[in-house]
Tab-separated table of C-alpha atoms in Angstrom:
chain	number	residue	atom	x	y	z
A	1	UNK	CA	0.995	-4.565	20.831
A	2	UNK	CA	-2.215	-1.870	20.631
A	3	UNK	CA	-0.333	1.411	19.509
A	4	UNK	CA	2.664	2.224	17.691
A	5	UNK	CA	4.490	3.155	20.360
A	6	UNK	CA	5.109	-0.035	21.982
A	7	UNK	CA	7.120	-0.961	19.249
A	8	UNK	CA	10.967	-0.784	20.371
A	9	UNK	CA	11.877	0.488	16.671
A	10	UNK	CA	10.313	3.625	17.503
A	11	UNK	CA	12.040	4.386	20.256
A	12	UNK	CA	15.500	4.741	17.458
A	13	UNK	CA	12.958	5.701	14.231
A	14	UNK	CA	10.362	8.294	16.309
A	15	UNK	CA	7.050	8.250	14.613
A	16	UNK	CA	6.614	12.804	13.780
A	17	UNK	CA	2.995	11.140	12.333
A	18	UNK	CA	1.927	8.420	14.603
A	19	UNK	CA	-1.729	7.709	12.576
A	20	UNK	CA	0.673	7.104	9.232
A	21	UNK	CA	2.104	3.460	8.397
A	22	UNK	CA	5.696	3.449	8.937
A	23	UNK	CA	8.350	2.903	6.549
A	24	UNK	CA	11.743	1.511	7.475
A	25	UNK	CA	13.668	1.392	4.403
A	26	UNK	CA	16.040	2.489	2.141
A	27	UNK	CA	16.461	3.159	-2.158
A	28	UNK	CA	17.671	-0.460	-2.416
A	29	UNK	CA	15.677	-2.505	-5.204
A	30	UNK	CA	13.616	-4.075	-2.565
A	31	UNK	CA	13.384	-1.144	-0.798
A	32	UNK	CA	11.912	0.707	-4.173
A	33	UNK	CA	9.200	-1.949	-4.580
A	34	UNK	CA	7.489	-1.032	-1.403
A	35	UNK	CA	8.023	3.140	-1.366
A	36	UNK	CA	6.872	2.596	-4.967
A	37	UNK	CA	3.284	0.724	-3.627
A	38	UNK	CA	2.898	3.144	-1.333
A	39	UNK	CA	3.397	6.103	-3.060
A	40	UNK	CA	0.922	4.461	-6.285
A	41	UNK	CA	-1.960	3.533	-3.742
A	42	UNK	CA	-1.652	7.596	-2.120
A	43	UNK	CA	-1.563	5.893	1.397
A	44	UNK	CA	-0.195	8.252	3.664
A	45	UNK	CA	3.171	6.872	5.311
A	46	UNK	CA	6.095	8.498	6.899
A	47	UNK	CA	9.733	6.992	5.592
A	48	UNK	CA	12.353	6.422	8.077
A	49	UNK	CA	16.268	5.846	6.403
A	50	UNK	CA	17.654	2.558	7.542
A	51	UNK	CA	21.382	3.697	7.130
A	52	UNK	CA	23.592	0.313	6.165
A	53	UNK	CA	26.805	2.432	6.346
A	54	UNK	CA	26.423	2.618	10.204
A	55	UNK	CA	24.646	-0.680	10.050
A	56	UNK	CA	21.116	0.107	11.651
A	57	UNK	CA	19.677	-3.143	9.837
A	58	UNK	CA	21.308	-4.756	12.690
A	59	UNK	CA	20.434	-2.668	16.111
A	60	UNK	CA	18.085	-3.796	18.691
A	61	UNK	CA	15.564	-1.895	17.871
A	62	UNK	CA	15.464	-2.785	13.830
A	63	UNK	CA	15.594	-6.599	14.780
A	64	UNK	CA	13.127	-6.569	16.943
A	65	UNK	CA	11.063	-5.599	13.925
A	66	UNK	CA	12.240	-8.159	11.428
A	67	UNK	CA	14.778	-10.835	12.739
A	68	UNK	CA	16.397	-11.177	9.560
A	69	UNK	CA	18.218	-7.852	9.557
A	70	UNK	CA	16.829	-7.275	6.111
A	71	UNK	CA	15.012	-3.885	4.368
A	72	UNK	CA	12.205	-2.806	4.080
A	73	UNK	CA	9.637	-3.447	6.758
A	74	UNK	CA	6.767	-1.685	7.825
A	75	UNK	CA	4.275	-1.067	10.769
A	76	UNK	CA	0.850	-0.544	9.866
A	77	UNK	CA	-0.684	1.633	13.089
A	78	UNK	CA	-4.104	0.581	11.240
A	79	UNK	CA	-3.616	-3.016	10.819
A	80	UNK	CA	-6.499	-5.807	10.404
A	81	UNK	CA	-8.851	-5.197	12.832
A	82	UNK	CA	-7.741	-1.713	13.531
A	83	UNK	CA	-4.721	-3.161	15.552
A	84	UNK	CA	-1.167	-2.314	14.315
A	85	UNK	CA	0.517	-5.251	12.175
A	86	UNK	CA	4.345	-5.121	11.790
A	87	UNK	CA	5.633	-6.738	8.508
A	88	UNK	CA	8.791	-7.371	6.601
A	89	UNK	CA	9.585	-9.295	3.305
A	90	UNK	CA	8.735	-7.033	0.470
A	91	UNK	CA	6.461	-9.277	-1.588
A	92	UNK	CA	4.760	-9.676	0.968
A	93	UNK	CA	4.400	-6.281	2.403
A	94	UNK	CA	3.116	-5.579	-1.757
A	95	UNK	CA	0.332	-8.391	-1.586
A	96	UNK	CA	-0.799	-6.835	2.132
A	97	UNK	CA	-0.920	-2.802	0.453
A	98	UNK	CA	-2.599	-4.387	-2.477
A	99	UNK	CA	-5.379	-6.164	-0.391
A	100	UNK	CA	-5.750	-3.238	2.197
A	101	UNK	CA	-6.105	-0.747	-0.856
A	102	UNK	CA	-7.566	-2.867	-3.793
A	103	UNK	CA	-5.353	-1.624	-5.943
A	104	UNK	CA	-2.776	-3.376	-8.228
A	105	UNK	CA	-4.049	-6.913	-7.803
A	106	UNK	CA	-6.911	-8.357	-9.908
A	107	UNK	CA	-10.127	-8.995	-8.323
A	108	UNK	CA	-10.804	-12.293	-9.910
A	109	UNK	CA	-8.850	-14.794	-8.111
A	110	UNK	CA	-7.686	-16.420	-10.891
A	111	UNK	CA	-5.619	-13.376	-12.144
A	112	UNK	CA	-4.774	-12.868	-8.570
A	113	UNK	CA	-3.239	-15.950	-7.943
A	114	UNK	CA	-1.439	-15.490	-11.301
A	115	UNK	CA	-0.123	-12.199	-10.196
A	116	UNK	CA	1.445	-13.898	-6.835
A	117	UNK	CA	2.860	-15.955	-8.888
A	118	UNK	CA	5.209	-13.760	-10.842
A	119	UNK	CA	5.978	-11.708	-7.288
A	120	UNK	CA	7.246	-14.854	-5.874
A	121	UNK	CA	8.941	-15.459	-9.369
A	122	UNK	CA	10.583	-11.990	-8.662
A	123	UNK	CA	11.411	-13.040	-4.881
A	124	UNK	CA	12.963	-16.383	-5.830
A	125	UNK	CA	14.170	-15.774	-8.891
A	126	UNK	CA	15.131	-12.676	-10.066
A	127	UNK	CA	16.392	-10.453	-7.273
A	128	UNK	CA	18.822	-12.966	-5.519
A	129	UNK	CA	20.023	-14.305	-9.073
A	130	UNK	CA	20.795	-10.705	-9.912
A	131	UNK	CA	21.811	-9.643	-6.441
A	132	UNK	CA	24.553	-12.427	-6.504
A	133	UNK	CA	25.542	-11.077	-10.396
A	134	UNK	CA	26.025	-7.777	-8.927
A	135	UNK	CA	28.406	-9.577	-6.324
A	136	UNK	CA	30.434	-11.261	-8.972
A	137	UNK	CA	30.331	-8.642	-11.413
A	138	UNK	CA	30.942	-5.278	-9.880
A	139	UNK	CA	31.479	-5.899	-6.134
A	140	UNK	CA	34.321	-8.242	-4.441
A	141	UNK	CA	33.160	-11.150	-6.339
A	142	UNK	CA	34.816	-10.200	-9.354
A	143	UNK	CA	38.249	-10.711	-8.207
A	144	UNK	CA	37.713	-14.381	-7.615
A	145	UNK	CA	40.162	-16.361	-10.130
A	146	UNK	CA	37.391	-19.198	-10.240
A	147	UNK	CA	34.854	-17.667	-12.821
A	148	UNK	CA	32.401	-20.675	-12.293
A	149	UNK	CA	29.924	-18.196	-9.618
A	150	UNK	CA	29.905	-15.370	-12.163
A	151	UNK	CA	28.879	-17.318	-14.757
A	152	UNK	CA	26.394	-19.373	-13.019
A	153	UNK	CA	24.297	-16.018	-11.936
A	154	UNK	CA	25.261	-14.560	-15.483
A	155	UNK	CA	23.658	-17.522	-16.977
A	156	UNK	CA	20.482	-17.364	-15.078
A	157	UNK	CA	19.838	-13.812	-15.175
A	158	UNK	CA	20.215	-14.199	-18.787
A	159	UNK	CA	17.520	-17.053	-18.387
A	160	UNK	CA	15.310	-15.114	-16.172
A	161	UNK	CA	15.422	-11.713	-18.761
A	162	UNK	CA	14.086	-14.230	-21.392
A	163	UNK	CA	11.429	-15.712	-19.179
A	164	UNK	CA	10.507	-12.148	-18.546
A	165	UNK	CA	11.540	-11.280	-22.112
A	166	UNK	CA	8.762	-13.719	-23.264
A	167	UNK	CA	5.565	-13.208	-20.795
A	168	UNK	CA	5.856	-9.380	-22.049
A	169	UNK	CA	5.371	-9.909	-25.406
A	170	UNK	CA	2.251	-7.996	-26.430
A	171	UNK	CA	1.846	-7.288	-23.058
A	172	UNK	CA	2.278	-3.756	-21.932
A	173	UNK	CA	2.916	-4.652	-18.438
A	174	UNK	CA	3.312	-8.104	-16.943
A	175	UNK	CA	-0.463	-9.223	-16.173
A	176	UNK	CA	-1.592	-7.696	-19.622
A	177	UNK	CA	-2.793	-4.074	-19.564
A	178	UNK	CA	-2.941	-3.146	-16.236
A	179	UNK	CA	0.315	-2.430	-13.974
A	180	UNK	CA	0.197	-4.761	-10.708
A	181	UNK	CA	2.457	-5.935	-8.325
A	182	UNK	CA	3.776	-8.137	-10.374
A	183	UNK	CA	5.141	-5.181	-11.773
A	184	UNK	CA	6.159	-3.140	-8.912
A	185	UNK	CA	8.376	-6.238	-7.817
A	186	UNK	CA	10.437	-6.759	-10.363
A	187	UNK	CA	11.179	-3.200	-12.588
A	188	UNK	CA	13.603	-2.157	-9.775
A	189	UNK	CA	15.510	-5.535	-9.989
A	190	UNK	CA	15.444	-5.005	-13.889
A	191	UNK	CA	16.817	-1.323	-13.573
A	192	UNK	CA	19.414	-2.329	-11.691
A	193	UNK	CA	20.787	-4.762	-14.317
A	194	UNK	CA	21.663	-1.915	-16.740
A	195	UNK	CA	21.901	0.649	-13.690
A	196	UNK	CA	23.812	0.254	-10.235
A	197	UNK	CA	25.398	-3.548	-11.219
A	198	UNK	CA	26.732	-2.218	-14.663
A	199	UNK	CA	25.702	-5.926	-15.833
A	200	UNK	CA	24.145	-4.732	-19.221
A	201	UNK	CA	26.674	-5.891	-21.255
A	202	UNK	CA	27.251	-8.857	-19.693
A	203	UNK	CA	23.734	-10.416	-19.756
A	204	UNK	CA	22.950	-8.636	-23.182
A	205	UNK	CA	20.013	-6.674	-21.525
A	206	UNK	CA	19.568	-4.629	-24.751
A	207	UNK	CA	19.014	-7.717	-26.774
A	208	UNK	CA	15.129	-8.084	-24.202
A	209	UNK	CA	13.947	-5.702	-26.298
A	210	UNK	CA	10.197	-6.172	-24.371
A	211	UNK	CA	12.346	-5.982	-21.056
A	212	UNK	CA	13.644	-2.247	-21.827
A	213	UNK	CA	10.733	-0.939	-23.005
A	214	UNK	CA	8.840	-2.115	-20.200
A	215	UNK	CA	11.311	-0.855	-17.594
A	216	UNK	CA	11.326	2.513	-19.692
A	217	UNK	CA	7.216	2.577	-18.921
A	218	UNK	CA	7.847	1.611	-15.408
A	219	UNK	CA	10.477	3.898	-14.143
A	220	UNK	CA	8.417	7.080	-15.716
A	221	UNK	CA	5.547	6.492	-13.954
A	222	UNK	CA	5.698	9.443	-11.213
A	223	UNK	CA	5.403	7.159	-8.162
A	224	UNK	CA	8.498	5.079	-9.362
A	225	UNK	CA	10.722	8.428	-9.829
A	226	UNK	CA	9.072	9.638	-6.452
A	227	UNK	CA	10.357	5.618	-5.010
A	228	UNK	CA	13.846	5.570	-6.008
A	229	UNK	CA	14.899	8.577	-3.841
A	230	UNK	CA	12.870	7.243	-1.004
A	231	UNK	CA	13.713	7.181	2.134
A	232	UNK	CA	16.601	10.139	0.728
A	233	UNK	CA	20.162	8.807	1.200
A	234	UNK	CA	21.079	12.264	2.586
């Protein structure tokens, strides 16, 4: 495909800026991660509200963009080689922003690798372990008379927040004292812990007291307050 417009998505999701990469998203943790990228490097972009109440992650014209029916995914008008690239997955949509701008992801490919590494720590570990704890906590999950699932994701969120707990000790972010992607992947899923899934308690999320105050510095950072209202829910 050479322009944006022979993408069936934008045919439901009409590009108003066609030059601008194109967000299809919405204020979900993963969702956050990317709006949060975008809005941090200053690349311009145009949002477009995937609405799950009327179930748009499913229509023709969303899978034909990402298969797996999931948020966010992008399209990229001014891909590699000036062609448009369409992408979904959000850690990897982060590690393509952070090569295209050079921002948020060391130069020395040492530090680079080891900045992958705790976004796919994020991607395998921490959002579907908390995800699943926000099923058996809050959401139909929690009227299940076997308590064996809660616990399980209970128990390894708990794990994961001291993993976490530990690598940020002395650290002011993640990779040390500068705020990567490493970051940007995983405050959201933190935030949600003590936010949306009402799980504080139950993982003892004020007991990471490196966790919390890193989540504090994360969330005011005026690109993530900007991300979590974007695309608006209204």
């Amino acid at each position: 495909m050479n322009t944006l417009s022979d993408f069936l998505i934008t045919k439901k999701w009409p590009a108003e800026h066609p030059d601008r990469l194109q967000l299809y998203s919405l204020p979900t943790p993963n969702g956050i991660k990317v709006s949060a990228m975008l809005e941090e490097t200053g690349l311009a972009y145009e949002p477009h509200k995937v609405d799950f109440g009327t179930n748009d992650q499913t229509s023709p014209e969303f899978l034909s963009l990402n298969p797996n029916n999931k948020i966010p995914a992008i399209i990229d008008p001014n891909g590699p080689g000036g062609k448009p690239l369409a992408l979904w997955e959000s850690g990897a949509i982060l590690i393509y922003l952070a090569e295209k701008t050079g921002k948020f992801h060391p130069a020395e490919p040492g530090e680079k690798y080891k900045t992958i590494q705790w976004v796919m720590w994020q991607m395998g570990g921490l959002g579907p372990m908390t995800g699943q704890l926000g099923f058996f906590h809050k959401f139909a999950g929690k009227n299940f008379e076997d308590r064996r699932p809660f616990e399980r994701y209970r128990d390894e969120v708990k794990r994961l927040l001291k993993v976490l707990d530990a690598q940020l000790d002395g650290r002011e972010f993640i990779m040390g004292n500068d705020y990567t992607i490493a970051d940007i992947t995983s405050w959201p899923w933190a935030r949600n812990i003590n936010g949306f899934y009402e799980a504080a308690e139950v993982v003892g999320y004020h007991d990471f007291k490196n966790v919390v105050r890193w989540v504090d510095t994360c969330l005011a950072r005026p690109a993530s307050q900007k991300a979590i209202n974007i695309p608006a829910r209204d």
